[in-house]
Amino acid sequence: MLFFLQLTQRLPVPQEPVNIIVPIVYDMATGLTQQADIPRQHSSSGAAALMVSNILRRFNELHPARQGECTIFASVHELMANLNLPPGGRQ
């Protein structure tokens, strides 16, 4: 299952919010949620994509999926709690 999340980090008033669109793949057979490997435009931040990938990889290592358990909500929660986007506008 492939879906896209737009995550927005609100910053203090004089600065614009920073956001990123994250392609997520959920494998129903294994219960793993990970970032989709989709080619990105040159303007996209490779650093942000790497951070997302690392957070999801660490989540999957620390919280292995149990049979029949969906990890989408828990992995998105992990991303929201631990992802700090670099300043500089839309990613």
JSON list of C-alpha atoms in Angstrom, two decimals:
[
{"chain": "A", "resi": 1, "resn": "MET", "atom": "CA", "xyz": [0.00, 0.00, 0.00]},
{"chain": "A", "resi": 2, "resn": "LEU", "atom": "CA", "xyz": [1.49, 3.36, -1.05]},
{"chain": "A", "resi": 3, "resn": "PHE", "atom": "CA", "xyz": [0.40, 6.68, 0.38]},
{"chain": "A", "resi": 4, "resn": "PHE", "atom": "CA", "xyz": [1.84, 10.15, 0.85]},
{"chain": "A", "resi": 5, "resn": "LEU", "atom": "CA", "xyz": [2.01, 12.21, 4.04]},
{"chain": "A", "resi": 6, "resn": "GLN", "atom": "CA", "xyz": [2.56, 15.95, 4.21]},
{"chain": "A", "resi": 7, "resn": "LEU", "atom": "CA", "xyz": [4.21, 16.78, 7.52]},
{"chain": "A", "resi": 8, "resn": "THR", "atom": "CA", "xyz": [4.42, 20.44, 8.59]},
{"chain": "A", "resi": 9, "resn": "GLN", "atom": "CA", "xyz": [6.65, 21.87, 11.29]},
{"chain": "A", "resi": 10, "resn": "ARG", "atom": "CA", "xyz": [5.35, 25.14, 12.65]},
{"chain": "A", "resi": 11, "resn": "LEU", "atom": "CA", "xyz": [8.01, 27.73, 13.44]},
{"chain": "A", "resi": 12, "resn": "PRO", "atom": "CA", "xyz": [7.89, 31.03, 15.37]},
{"chain": "A", "resi": 13, "resn": "VAL", "atom": "CA", "xyz": [5.77, 33.76, 13.74]},
{"chain": "A", "resi": 14, "resn": "PRO", "atom": "CA", "xyz": [8.28, 35.56, 11.50]},
{"chain": "A", "resi": 15, "resn": "GLN", "atom": "CA", "xyz": [9.25, 32.29, 9.79]},
{"chain": "A", "resi": 16, "resn": "GLU", "atom": "CA", "xyz": [7.22, 30.25, 7.35]},
{"chain": "A", "resi": 17, "resn": "PRO", "atom": "CA", "xyz": [6.24, 26.69, 8.33]},
{"chain": "A", "resi": 18, "resn": "VAL", "atom": "CA", "xyz": [8.48, 23.96, 6.92]},
{"chain": "A", "resi": 19, "resn": "ASN", "atom": "CA", "xyz": [6.89, 20.92, 5.33]},
{"chain": "A", "resi": 20, "resn": "ILE", "atom": "CA", "xyz": [7.83, 17.73, 3.57]},
{"chain": "A", "resi": 21, "resn": "ILE", "atom": "CA", "xyz": [5.86, 15.20, 1.56]},
{"chain": "A", "resi": 22, "resn": "VAL", "atom": "CA", "xyz": [6.83, 11.66, 2.54]},
{"chain": "A", "resi": 23, "resn": "PRO", "atom": "CA", "xyz": [6.01, 8.63, 0.36]},
{"chain": "A", "resi": 24, "resn": "ILE", "atom": "CA", "xyz": [5.18, 5.73, 2.69]},
{"chain": "A", "resi": 25, "resn": "VAL", "atom": "CA", "xyz": [4.88, 2.05, 1.79]},
{"chain": "A", "resi": 26, "resn": "TYR", "atom": "CA", "xyz": [3.07, -0.35, 4.08]},
{"chain": "A", "resi": 27, "resn": "ASP", "atom": "CA", "xyz": [3.70, -4.04, 3.40]},
{"chain": "A", "resi": 28, "resn": "MET", "atom": "CA", "xyz": [0.63, -5.92, 4.61]},
{"chain": "A", "resi": 29, "resn": "ALA", "atom": "CA", "xyz": [2.41, -9.28, 4.42]},
{"chain": "A", "resi": 30, "resn": "THR", "atom": "CA", "xyz": [5.26, -8.33, 6.77]},
{"chain": "A", "resi": 31, "resn": "GLY", "atom": "CA", "xyz": [3.67, -5.45, 8.68]},
{"chain": "A", "resi": 32, "resn": "LEU", "atom": "CA", "xyz": [6.58, -3.11, 7.84]},
{"chain": "A", "resi": 33, "resn": "THR", "atom": "CA", "xyz": [6.07, 0.59, 7.24]},
{"chain": "A", "resi": 34, "resn": "GLN", "atom": "CA", "xyz": [8.90, 2.32, 5.39]},
{"chain": "A", "resi": 35, "resn": "GLN", "atom": "CA", "xyz": [9.69, 5.22, 3.11]},
{"chain": "A", "resi": 36, "resn": "ALA", "atom": "CA", "xyz": [9.08, 4.50, -0.57]},
{"chain": "A", "resi": 37, "resn": "ASP", "atom": "CA", "xyz": [12.12, 4.70, -2.81]},
{"chain": "A", "resi": 38, "resn": "ILE", "atom": "CA", "xyz": [10.83, 7.27, -5.30]},
{"chain": "A", "resi": 39, "resn": "PRO", "atom": "CA", "xyz": [13.15, 9.45, -7.40]},
{"chain": "A", "resi": 40, "resn": "ARG", "atom": "CA", "xyz": [12.99, 13.05, -6.15]},
{"chain": "A", "resi": 41, "resn": "GLN", "atom": "CA", "xyz": [13.26, 16.39, -7.90]},
{"chain": "A", "resi": 42, "resn": "HIS", "atom": "CA", "xyz": [16.58, 18.20, -7.56]},
{"chain": "A", "resi": 43, "resn": "SER", "atom": "CA", "xyz": [14.97, 20.81, -5.28]},
{"chain": "A", "resi": 44, "resn": "SER", "atom": "CA", "xyz": [14.00, 18.18, -2.72]},
{"chain": "A", "resi": 45, "resn": "SER", "atom": "CA", "xyz": [16.07, 17.85, 0.40]},
{"chain": "A", "resi": 46, "resn": "GLY", "atom": "CA", "xyz": [18.02, 14.62, 0.44]},
{"chain": "A", "resi": 47, "resn": "ALA", "atom": "CA", "xyz": [18.86, 15.23, 4.10]},
{"chain": "A", "resi": 48, "resn": "ALA", "atom": "CA", "xyz": [15.18, 15.25, 5.11]},
{"chain": "A", "resi": 49, "resn": "ALA", "atom": "CA", "xyz": [14.51, 12.07, 3.12]},
{"chain": "A", "resi": 50, "resn": "LEU", "atom": "CA", "xyz": [17.48, 10.40, 4.81]},
{"chain": "A", "resi": 51, "resn": "MET", "atom": "CA", "xyz": [16.20, 11.46, 8.25]},
{"chain": "A", "resi": 52, "resn": "VAL", "atom": "CA", "xyz": [12.76, 9.99, 7.49]},
{"chain": "A", "resi": 53, "resn": "SER", "atom": "CA", "xyz": [14.28, 6.75, 6.26]},
{"chain": "A", "resi": 54, "resn": "ASN", "atom": "CA", "xyz": [16.50, 6.44, 9.35]},
{"chain": "A", "resi": 55, "resn": "ILE", "atom": "CA", "xyz": [13.62, 7.13, 11.76]},
{"chain": "A", "resi": 56, "resn": "LEU", "atom": "CA", "xyz": [11.43, 4.48, 10.10]},
{"chain": "A", "resi": 57, "resn": "ARG", "atom": "CA", "xyz": [14.28, 1.95, 9.94]},
{"chain": "A", "resi": 58, "resn": "ARG", "atom": "CA", "xyz": [15.01, 2.46, 13.65]},
{"chain": "A", "resi": 59, "resn": "PHE", "atom": "CA", "xyz": [11.30, 2.17, 14.45]},
{"chain": "A", "resi": 60, "resn": "ASN", "atom": "CA", "xyz": [11.08, -1.16, 12.58]},
{"chain": "A", "resi": 61, "resn": "GLU", "atom": "CA", "xyz": [14.15, -2.47, 14.42]},
{"chain": "A", "resi": 62, "resn": "LEU", "atom": "CA", "xyz": [12.91, -1.46, 17.88]},
{"chain": "A", "resi": 63, "resn": "HIS", "atom": "CA", "xyz": [9.24, -2.37, 17.34]},
{"chain": "A", "resi": 64, "resn": "PRO", "atom": "CA", "xyz": [9.02, -5.49, 15.18]},
{"chain": "A", "resi": 65, "resn": "ALA", "atom": "CA", "xyz": [5.54, -6.02, 13.77]},
{"chain": "A", "resi": 66, "resn": "ARG", "atom": "CA", "xyz": [3.48, -8.78, 15.31]},
{"chain": "A", "resi": 67, "resn": "GLN", "atom": "CA", "xyz": [1.43, -10.98, 13.02]},
{"chain": "A", "resi": 68, "resn": "GLY", "atom": "CA", "xyz": [-1.78, -9.21, 12.05]},
{"chain": "A", "resi": 69, "resn": "GLU", "atom": "CA", "xyz": [-0.69, -5.88, 13.58]},
{"chain": "A", "resi": 70, "resn": "CYS", "atom": "CA", "xyz": [-0.76, -2.71, 11.46]},
{"chain": "A", "resi": 71, "resn": "THR", "atom": "CA", "xyz": [2.22, -0.42, 12.10]},
{"chain": "A", "resi": 72, "resn": "ILE", "atom": "CA", "xyz": [1.11, 2.62, 10.08]},
{"chain": "A", "resi": 73, "resn": "PHE", "atom": "CA", "xyz": [-0.23, 4.69, 12.98]},
{"chain": "A", "resi": 74, "resn": "ALA", "atom": "CA", "xyz": [2.69, 3.91, 15.30]},
{"chain": "A", "resi": 75, "resn": "SER", "atom": "CA", "xyz": [5.33, 4.62, 12.65]},
{"chain": "A", "resi": 76, "resn": "VAL", "atom": "CA", "xyz": [3.71, 7.92, 11.61]},
{"chain": "A", "resi": 77, "resn": "HIS", "atom": "CA", "xyz": [3.52, 8.88, 15.29]},
{"chain": "A", "resi": 78, "resn": "GLU", "atom": "CA", "xyz": [7.25, 8.10, 15.58]},
{"chain": "A", "resi": 79, "resn": "LEU", "atom": "CA", "xyz": [7.97, 10.35, 12.58]},
{"chain": "A", "resi": 80, "resn": "MET", "atom": "CA", "xyz": [5.93, 13.21, 14.02]},
{"chain": "A", "resi": 81, "resn": "ALA", "atom": "CA", "xyz": [7.65, 12.93, 17.39]},
{"chain": "A", "resi": 82, "resn": "ASN", "atom": "CA", "xyz": [11.23, 12.69, 16.11]},
{"chain": "A", "resi": 83, "resn": "LEU", "atom": "CA", "xyz": [11.52, 14.47, 12.76]},
{"chain": "A", "resi": 84, "resn": "ASN", "atom": "CA", "xyz": [13.05, 17.96, 12.86]},
{"chain": "A", "resi": 85, "resn": "LEU", "atom": "CA", "xyz": [13.01, 19.47, 9.40]},
{"chain": "A", "resi": 86, "resn": "PRO", "atom": "CA", "xyz": [15.84, 21.74, 8.30]},
{"chain": "A", "resi": 87, "resn": "PRO", "atom": "CA", "xyz": [14.84, 25.40, 7.86]},
{"chain": "A", "resi": 88, "resn": "GLY", "atom": "CA", "xyz": [14.38, 26.72, 4.36]},
{"chain": "A", "resi": 89, "resn": "GLY", "atom": "CA", "xyz": [10.77, 26.36, 3.29]},
{"chain": "A", "resi": 90, "resn": "ARG", "atom": "CA", "xyz": [9.03, 23.61, 1.39]},
{"chain": "A", "resi": 91, "resn": "GLN", "atom": "CA", "xyz": [11.05, 20.44, 0.95]}
]
